[in-house]
Amino acid sequence: MSPQSNGLNLIYRPRRLRRTAALRRMVQETQLTVNDLIYPMFVTEGENQKVEVASMPGCYRFSLDLLLQEIAEVYALGINAIALFPVIPESKKDETGSESYNPEGLVQRTVAAIEQQTPDITVITDVALDPFTSHGHDGLLDEDGYVMNDETVEVLAKMSVSQAQAGADMVAPSDMMDGRIGAIREALDAAGFTHVGILAYSAKYASAYYGPFRDALDSAPKSGDKKTYQMDPANSIEAVKEVELDVDEGADIVMVKPALPYLDIIAKVREATDVPVAAYNVSGEYAMIKAAGQNGWIDEKKVILETLLSIKRAGADLILTYFAKEVALMLK
Ligand code: PBG
C-alpha cells in the first residue's frame, strides 16, 4: 500500500484496524457460532406429514416420523438443542388444557422418541397452556375471562413433571404466570427430576410479533389479548425485576422475547444477572426477513447473519431462532 498523503494530522485512525480482512477478524468482538442456536420445531399428529407454515416459509409442521429424520439432520449439523411446540387438534383441547399433562400426549410421545433416537440433543419443552386450551389462553379462565394465576401454576407444574417423565432435558415456561418457576422447580425436585433444567421466559412481552407462530399452532386467543400476563412493551425496569424473581425461584437460564425490538432489554438483563441469557428471535421477526428476501428487497442470508449477530452483541448467550438450520448450513 502506498503511504497516504498527510492531509490531517491524526494520532488515532480507527480505519487502520479495518484495512484488511485479517485485521478485521483479529479485532472482531462478537462471533456467532452454531453453539449459540436453539431450533424451535413444530410437531403434529399423523404420519408422513411435512406441511409448510404459510406465514413462515421454510418452517414446517412435522409428524413424528419426519420430525425424527429432521432432528437427526440438524444434530449432525451441530445444533445442540431444539425447542418443541405441539400442534394439538381442536378435538383434544378443553377449558383447562388437560391434554398438556397426558402421559400419552403428543409432546410426551415425541420427547420419548427423540430421546430414544438422538439422546444427545437437548430437548426443551414448552410449558404453557395455549396450545391445549379451547380458548387459546395460556392459563385457566375465571367467569370474567381473566387468566387465574395460582390455579394455572398448579397445572403448569403437573405439565412440567409429565414432560420430565417423558425425558425432557429442560422445561421452558412461556406463560408469564407469577411464581411458576418456584412451583415447577419444587414439583420437579419432588418427583426426582433435580437434573432437569428450567429455561424461563422471564421477560416475555405482549407482542404483535407472535402472529405467525399462532398460525403455525392454531393457538391464537379466541377472545381478548395476553396483556394481563405478558409484559407491556413500554417497560424495561420491570424486565429486570421479572428476571430477578425467576432467578431467585430457580431459573437456570432466563430469556427475553421477542429479540430484535428488545435489544435494549437483552443488554440490560445481561448486565443484571449472572445466569445465561437467551433471546427468542420470534416468528414475526423471521417472517419479515423471509418476506423481504423473497421479494428480492434485501440480501436475505446477510441480513439473517447480521440480525443474529446483533442479538448476540446485545448480550444474548443463546438465540432461539427459526433460522437455526439455515445458519448452521451457512456456518459450515
Ligand atoms: C405461547 C408461546 C408463544 C410463542 C412461544 N410460546 C406465543 C404467545 O405467547 O402467544 C411465540 C413464539 C414465536 O412467535 O415465534 N406460550
Tab-separated table of C-alpha atoms and ligand atoms in Angstrom:
chain	number	residue	atom	x	y	z
A	1	MET	CA	0.000	0.000	0.000
A	2	SER	CA	1.227	3.423	-0.850
A	3	PRO	CA	1.670	5.774	2.108
A	4	GLN	CA	-1.208	8.211	2.457
A	5	SER	CA	-0.589	11.882	1.996
A	6	ASN	CA	-0.598	13.668	5.299
A	7	GLY	CA	-3.700	15.775	4.950
A	8	LEU	CA	-4.876	15.506	8.536
A	9	ASN	CA	-2.586	15.230	11.499
A	10	LEU	CA	-4.350	12.402	13.386
A	11	ILE	CA	-2.869	10.240	16.130
A	12	TYR	CA	-5.712	7.772	16.153
A	13	ARG	CA	-7.181	6.411	12.924
A	14	PRO	CA	-9.824	3.702	13.633
A	15	ARG	CA	-9.733	2.699	9.964
A	16	ARG	CA	-6.239	1.204	10.446
A	17	LEU	CA	-7.820	-1.852	12.062
A	18	ARG	CA	-10.371	-2.210	9.277
A	19	ARG	CA	-7.917	-2.163	6.365
A	20	THR	CA	-7.656	-5.935	5.689
A	21	ALA	CA	-9.918	-8.904	6.277
A	22	ALA	CA	-7.304	-10.479	8.561
A	23	LEU	CA	-7.115	-7.353	10.723
A	24	ARG	CA	-10.883	-7.160	10.889
A	25	ARG	CA	-11.087	-10.780	12.015
A	26	MET	CA	-8.453	-10.143	14.692
A	27	VAL	CA	-10.399	-7.331	16.349
A	28	GLN	CA	-13.882	-8.748	15.948
A	29	GLU	CA	-15.624	-8.561	19.326
A	30	THR	CA	-18.540	-10.945	18.762
A	31	GLN	CA	-18.804	-14.247	16.933
A	32	LEU	CA	-21.903	-16.176	16.024
A	33	THR	CA	-21.496	-19.953	16.238
A	34	VAL	CA	-23.784	-22.930	15.892
A	35	ASN	CA	-23.421	-23.474	19.654
A	36	ASP	CA	-25.467	-20.334	20.240
A	37	LEU	CA	-28.535	-21.640	18.453
A	38	ILE	CA	-31.678	-23.366	19.691
A	39	TYR	CA	-34.049	-24.556	16.976
A	40	PRO	CA	-37.810	-24.228	17.623
A	41	MET	CA	-39.722	-27.045	15.898
A	42	PHE	CA	-43.407	-27.869	15.437
A	43	VAL	CA	-44.782	-31.404	15.795
A	44	THR	CA	-48.205	-32.535	14.597
A	45	GLU	CA	-50.223	-35.781	14.727
A	46	GLY	CA	-50.189	-38.295	11.878
A	47	GLU	CA	-47.569	-39.840	9.626
A	48	ASN	CA	-45.536	-38.641	6.693
A	49	GLN	CA	-46.646	-35.025	7.259
A	50	LYS	CA	-44.449	-32.055	6.402
A	51	VAL	CA	-46.637	-29.002	5.968
A	52	GLU	CA	-45.109	-25.566	5.498
A	53	VAL	CA	-46.457	-22.773	7.704
A	54	ALA	CA	-47.807	-20.195	5.232
A	55	SER	CA	-46.557	-17.165	7.163
A	56	MET	CA	-43.193	-18.830	7.955
A	57	PRO	CA	-41.667	-20.044	4.667
A	58	GLY	CA	-39.076	-22.738	5.362
A	59	CYS	CA	-40.745	-23.798	8.641
A	60	TYR	CA	-42.857	-26.919	8.818
A	61	ARG	CA	-45.251	-28.826	11.000
A	62	PHE	CA	-43.729	-32.312	11.034
A	63	SER	CA	-45.376	-35.556	12.038
A	64	LEU	CA	-43.234	-37.514	14.484
A	65	ASP	CA	-41.668	-39.843	11.889
A	66	LEU	CA	-40.416	-36.960	9.729
A	67	LEU	CA	-39.523	-34.827	12.730
A	68	LEU	CA	-37.138	-37.565	13.863
A	69	GLN	CA	-35.388	-37.511	10.476
A	70	GLU	CA	-35.119	-33.727	10.638
A	71	ILE	CA	-33.705	-33.876	14.158
A	72	ALA	CA	-31.039	-36.386	13.131
A	73	GLU	CA	-30.111	-33.994	10.326
A	74	VAL	CA	-29.935	-30.831	12.446
A	75	TYR	CA	-27.976	-32.585	15.198
A	76	ALA	CA	-25.464	-33.670	12.554
A	77	LEU	CA	-25.206	-30.014	11.509
A	78	GLY	CA	-24.107	-29.185	15.062
A	79	ILE	CA	-27.331	-27.847	16.549
A	80	ASN	CA	-27.305	-28.754	20.245
A	81	ALA	CA	-30.869	-28.054	21.218
A	82	ILE	CA	-34.409	-27.902	19.969
A	83	ALA	CA	-37.468	-26.220	21.492
A	84	LEU	CA	-40.532	-28.329	20.852
A	85	PHE	CA	-44.049	-26.966	20.196
A	86	PRO	CA	-47.082	-29.193	19.558
A	87	VAL	CA	-49.991	-28.661	17.168
A	88	ILE	CA	-52.937	-30.020	19.165
A	89	PRO	CA	-56.113	-30.986	17.292
A	90	GLU	CA	-59.209	-28.982	18.285
A	91	SER	CA	-60.867	-32.217	19.490
A	92	LYS	CA	-58.234	-32.591	22.243
A	93	LYS	CA	-58.480	-29.024	23.543
A	94	ASP	CA	-60.580	-28.143	26.567
A	95	GLU	CA	-61.145	-25.251	29.001
A	96	THR	CA	-58.346	-26.363	31.338
A	97	GLY	CA	-55.781	-27.716	28.880
A	98	SER	CA	-55.829	-31.187	30.460
A	99	GLU	CA	-54.170	-32.760	27.407
A	100	SER	CA	-50.973	-30.925	28.435
A	101	TYR	CA	-50.183	-33.500	31.126
A	102	ASN	CA	-51.457	-36.615	29.362
A	103	PRO	CA	-48.558	-39.122	29.647
A	104	GLU	CA	-49.513	-40.377	26.158
A	105	GLY	CA	-49.880	-36.850	24.732
A	106	LEU	CA	-48.167	-35.648	21.552
A	107	VAL	CA	-45.373	-33.824	23.375
A	108	GLN	CA	-44.679	-36.734	25.718
A	109	ARG	CA	-44.573	-39.300	22.886
A	110	THR	CA	-42.391	-37.025	20.785
A	111	VAL	CA	-39.891	-36.340	23.558
A	112	ALA	CA	-39.585	-40.045	24.350
A	113	ALA	CA	-38.973	-40.875	20.674
A	114	ILE	CA	-36.316	-38.157	20.307
A	115	GLU	CA	-34.527	-39.342	23.451
A	116	GLN	CA	-34.526	-42.842	22.001
A	117	GLN	CA	-33.178	-41.821	18.609
A	118	THR	CA	-30.920	-38.824	19.325
A	119	PRO	CA	-30.263	-38.924	23.073
A	120	ASP	CA	-27.504	-36.313	22.948
A	121	ILE	CA	-29.583	-33.464	21.575
A	122	THR	CA	-31.031	-31.189	24.265
A	123	VAL	CA	-34.812	-31.307	24.190
A	124	ILE	CA	-36.515	-28.238	25.614
A	125	THR	CA	-40.282	-28.451	26.079
A	126	ASP	CA	-42.667	-25.511	26.183
A	127	VAL	CA	-44.677	-25.092	29.368
A	128	ALA	CA	-47.827	-23.064	28.701
A	129	LEU	CA	-51.438	-23.983	28.171
A	130	ASP	CA	-52.284	-22.057	24.988
A	131	PRO	CA	-51.793	-24.965	22.522
A	132	PHE	CA	-54.106	-27.068	24.723
A	133	THR	CA	-56.940	-24.721	25.741
A	134	SER	CA	-60.125	-24.304	23.697
A	135	HIS	CA	-59.997	-20.527	24.348
A	136	GLY	CA	-56.321	-20.175	23.382
A	137	HIS	CA	-55.117	-18.501	26.593
A	138	ASP	CA	-52.014	-19.601	28.492
A	139	GLY	CA	-53.978	-20.389	31.633
A	140	LEU	CA	-57.315	-21.170	33.234
A	141	LEU	CA	-60.031	-18.530	32.937
A	142	ASP	CA	-62.407	-17.355	35.657
A	143	GLU	CA	-66.014	-16.480	34.783
A	144	ASP	CA	-64.977	-12.984	33.635
A	145	GLY	CA	-62.371	-14.392	31.254
A	146	TYR	CA	-59.450	-13.349	33.475
A	147	VAL	CA	-56.493	-15.751	33.496
A	148	MET	CA	-56.207	-17.103	37.037
A	149	ASN	CA	-52.631	-17.250	38.289
A	150	ASP	CA	-52.279	-19.772	41.092
A	151	GLU	CA	-54.725	-22.301	39.618
A	152	THR	CA	-52.789	-22.147	36.338
A	153	VAL	CA	-49.435	-22.629	38.079
A	154	GLU	CA	-50.699	-25.905	39.527
A	155	VAL	CA	-51.399	-27.250	36.038
A	156	LEU	CA	-48.054	-25.965	34.731
A	157	ALA	CA	-46.231	-27.870	37.468
A	158	LYS	CA	-48.073	-31.070	36.530
A	159	MET	CA	-47.297	-30.488	32.865
A	160	SER	CA	-43.582	-29.958	33.617
A	161	VAL	CA	-43.313	-33.188	35.604
A	162	SER	CA	-45.042	-35.100	32.818
A	163	GLN	CA	-42.584	-33.682	30.265
A	164	ALA	CA	-39.655	-34.602	32.520
A	165	GLN	CA	-41.043	-38.125	32.863
A	166	ALA	CA	-41.077	-38.376	29.077
A	167	GLY	CA	-37.388	-37.415	29.033
A	168	ALA	CA	-37.227	-33.633	28.518
A	169	ASP	CA	-33.804	-32.158	29.348
A	170	MET	CA	-35.178	-28.716	30.158
A	171	VAL	CA	-38.628	-27.247	30.550
A	172	ALA	CA	-39.338	-23.731	29.316
A	173	PRO	CA	-42.286	-21.960	30.922
A	174	SER	CA	-43.526	-19.363	28.411
A	175	ASP	CA	-46.766	-18.444	30.193
A	176	MET	CA	-45.710	-15.480	32.403
A	177	MET	CA	-47.692	-16.554	35.486
A	178	ASP	CA	-46.269	-15.268	38.785
A	179	GLY	CA	-44.406	-17.802	40.896
A	180	ARG	CA	-44.380	-20.579	38.332
A	181	ILE	CA	-40.613	-21.077	38.302
A	182	GLY	CA	-40.510	-21.828	42.020
A	183	ALA	CA	-43.541	-24.110	41.834
A	184	ILE	CA	-42.121	-26.004	38.837
A	185	ARG	CA	-38.691	-26.372	40.479
A	186	GLU	CA	-40.316	-27.760	43.598
A	187	ALA	CA	-42.536	-30.182	41.651
A	188	LEU	CA	-39.628	-31.431	39.519
A	189	ASP	CA	-37.435	-31.973	42.559
A	190	ALA	CA	-40.189	-33.747	44.475
A	191	ALA	CA	-40.643	-36.121	41.518
A	192	GLY	CA	-36.913	-36.886	41.370
A	193	PHE	CA	-36.017	-34.627	38.424
A	194	THR	CA	-33.396	-32.461	40.112
A	195	HIS	CA	-31.296	-32.706	36.918
A	196	VAL	CA	-33.978	-31.229	34.638
A	197	GLY	CA	-33.313	-27.535	33.991
A	198	ILE	CA	-35.615	-24.555	33.671
A	199	LEU	CA	-35.276	-22.043	30.842
A	200	ALA	CA	-37.568	-19.252	31.981
A	201	TYR	CA	-39.293	-16.933	29.544
A	202	SER	CA	-38.685	-14.205	32.121
A	203	ALA	CA	-39.226	-11.008	30.138
A	204	LYS	CA	-41.848	-12.002	27.616
A	205	TYR	CA	-43.719	-9.098	26.095
A	206	ALA	CA	-47.323	-8.868	24.870
A	207	SER	CA	-46.057	-8.553	21.315
A	208	ALA	CA	-47.644	-8.393	17.870
A	209	TYR	CA	-44.636	-10.337	16.570
A	210	TYR	CA	-46.118	-13.718	17.611
A	211	GLY	CA	-48.740	-13.788	14.846
A	212	PRO	CA	-47.130	-16.362	12.518
A	213	PHE	CA	-46.417	-18.723	15.460
A	214	ARG	CA	-50.096	-18.649	16.417
A	215	ASP	CA	-50.890	-19.526	12.770
A	216	ALA	CA	-48.492	-22.464	12.999
A	217	LEU	CA	-50.146	-23.824	16.139
A	218	ASP	CA	-53.725	-22.595	15.586
A	219	SER	CA	-53.336	-21.143	19.059
A	220	ALA	CA	-54.484	-17.528	18.753
A	221	PRO	CA	-56.679	-16.496	21.699
A	222	LYS	CA	-60.371	-16.718	20.754
A	223	SER	CA	-61.111	-13.561	22.719
A	224	GLY	CA	-59.127	-10.732	24.261
A	225	ASP	CA	-55.344	-10.476	24.321
A	226	LYS	CA	-52.495	-11.539	26.623
A	227	LYS	CA	-51.843	-8.145	28.221
A	228	THR	CA	-52.867	-9.205	31.737
A	229	TYR	CA	-49.972	-11.666	31.891
A	230	GLN	CA	-47.363	-10.795	29.244
A	231	MET	CA	-45.319	-7.596	29.722
A	232	ASP	CA	-46.079	-4.126	28.410
A	233	PRO	CA	-43.647	-3.273	25.547
A	234	ALA	CA	-43.168	0.132	27.196
A	235	ASN	CA	-41.393	-1.317	30.236
A	236	SER	CA	-37.745	-2.163	30.817
A	237	ILE	CA	-37.105	-1.772	34.561
A	238	GLU	CA	-39.828	-4.349	35.068
A	239	ALA	CA	-37.913	-6.823	32.872
A	240	VAL	CA	-35.029	-6.806	35.355
A	241	LYS	CA	-37.471	-7.403	38.212
A	242	GLU	CA	-39.006	-10.373	36.369
A	243	VAL	CA	-35.539	-11.829	35.759
A	244	GLU	CA	-34.545	-11.402	39.424
A	245	LEU	CA	-37.719	-13.154	40.574
A	246	ASP	CA	-37.166	-16.078	38.206
A	247	VAL	CA	-33.505	-16.492	39.164
A	248	ASP	CA	-34.427	-16.406	42.856
A	249	GLU	CA	-37.035	-19.089	42.210
A	250	GLY	CA	-34.534	-21.361	40.440
A	251	ALA	CA	-34.332	-20.456	36.731
A	252	ASP	CA	-31.162	-21.900	35.144
A	253	ILE	CA	-31.406	-19.698	32.038
A	254	VAL	CA	-33.507	-16.559	31.584
A	255	MET	CA	-34.974	-15.326	28.333
A	256	VAL	CA	-36.031	-12.102	26.665
A	257	LYS	CA	-38.705	-12.347	23.988
A	258	PRO	CA	-39.021	-11.046	21.259
A	259	ALA	CA	-35.392	-10.232	20.432
A	260	LEU	CA	-34.905	-7.563	17.787
A	261	PRO	CA	-37.323	-4.892	19.060
A	262	TYR	CA	-35.979	-5.576	22.579
A	263	LEU	CA	-32.182	-5.440	22.181
A	264	ASP	CA	-32.053	-2.831	24.956
A	265	ILE	CA	-33.770	-5.293	27.296
A	266	ILE	CA	-31.296	-8.050	26.380
A	267	ALA	CA	-28.396	-5.710	27.192
A	268	LYS	CA	-29.947	-4.640	30.478
A	269	VAL	CA	-30.729	-8.208	31.545
A	270	ARG	CA	-27.208	-9.365	30.624
A	271	GLU	CA	-25.799	-6.702	32.986
A	272	ALA	CA	-28.218	-7.529	35.767
A	273	THR	CA	-27.806	-11.284	36.119
A	274	ASP	CA	-25.131	-13.998	36.227
A	275	VAL	CA	-27.086	-16.836	34.617
A	276	PRO	CA	-27.026	-17.417	30.838
A	277	VAL	CA	-29.358	-15.131	28.877
A	278	ALA	CA	-31.352	-16.410	25.914
A	279	ALA	CA	-33.278	-14.343	23.375
A	280	TYR	CA	-36.141	-15.519	21.178
A	281	ASN	CA	-35.933	-14.279	17.588
A	282	VAL	CA	-39.671	-14.843	17.160
A	283	SER	CA	-41.908	-15.835	14.277
A	284	GLY	CA	-42.779	-12.277	13.196
A	285	GLU	CA	-39.097	-11.333	13.053
A	286	TYR	CA	-38.486	-14.430	10.931
A	287	ALA	CA	-41.443	-13.720	8.632
A	288	MET	CA	-40.351	-10.130	7.923
A	289	ILE	CA	-36.885	-11.168	6.783
A	290	LYS	CA	-38.259	-14.057	4.707
A	291	ALA	CA	-40.833	-11.823	3.007
A	292	ALA	CA	-38.314	-9.135	2.119
A	293	GLY	CA	-35.861	-11.810	0.968
A	294	GLN	CA	-38.433	-13.468	-1.293
A	295	ASN	CA	-39.191	-10.105	-2.856
A	296	GLY	CA	-35.514	-9.571	-3.570
A	297	TRP	CA	-35.561	-6.413	-1.432
A	298	ILE	CA	-32.734	-7.493	0.867
A	299	ASP	CA	-29.813	-9.911	0.709
A	300	GLU	CA	-31.519	-12.477	2.931
A	301	LYS	CA	-28.503	-14.517	4.019
A	302	LYS	CA	-26.503	-11.432	5.024
A	303	VAL	CA	-29.471	-9.941	6.874
A	304	ILE	CA	-30.003	-13.198	8.799
A	305	LEU	CA	-26.375	-13.318	9.945
A	306	GLU	CA	-26.310	-9.604	10.838
A	307	THR	CA	-29.558	-9.921	12.786
A	308	LEU	CA	-28.422	-12.882	14.863
A	309	LEU	CA	-25.002	-11.320	15.433
A	310	SER	CA	-26.697	-8.160	16.718
A	311	ILE	CA	-28.735	-10.205	19.188
A	312	LYS	CA	-25.541	-11.796	20.465
A	313	ARG	CA	-23.729	-8.470	20.602
A	314	ALA	CA	-26.578	-7.047	22.685
A	315	GLY	CA	-25.772	-9.712	25.271
A	316	ALA	CA	-27.629	-12.917	24.457
A	317	ASP	CA	-25.658	-16.116	25.060
A	318	LEU	CA	-28.262	-18.239	23.293
A	319	ILE	CA	-30.727	-17.499	20.487
A	320	LEU	CA	-33.916	-19.389	19.754
A	321	THR	CA	-34.370	-18.902	16.042
A	322	TYR	CA	-36.221	-20.469	13.126
A	323	PHE	CA	-33.105	-19.641	11.089
A	324	ALA	CA	-31.042	-22.156	13.094
A	325	LYS	CA	-30.820	-24.844	10.415
A	326	GLU	CA	-30.092	-22.373	7.614
A	327	VAL	CA	-27.421	-20.677	9.704
A	328	ALA	CA	-25.858	-23.988	10.702
A	329	LEU	CA	-25.526	-24.736	6.978
A	330	MET	CA	-24.074	-21.287	6.261
A	331	LEU	CA	-21.528	-21.535	9.078
A	332	LYS	CA	-20.340	-24.976	7.906
B	1	PBG	C1	-47.049	-19.485	23.894
B	1	PBG	C2	-45.889	-19.108	23.054
B	1	PBG	C3	-45.895	-18.126	22.072
B	1	PBG	C4	-44.650	-18.167	21.465
B	1	PBG	C5	-43.892	-19.154	22.103
B	1	PBG	N1	-44.677	-19.726	23.095
B	1	PBG	C6	-46.985	-17.252	21.583
B	1	PBG	C7	-47.761	-16.461	22.533
B	1	PBG	O1	-47.360	-16.167	23.659
B	1	PBG	O2	-48.880	-16.106	22.142
B	1	PBG	C8	-44.262	-17.293	20.315
B	1	PBG	C9	-43.095	-17.718	19.514
B	1	PBG	C10	-42.954	-17.018	18.216
B	1	PBG	O3	-43.699	-16.084	17.858
B	1	PBG	O4	-42.025	-17.409	17.484
B	1	PBG	N2	-46.928	-19.537	25.254
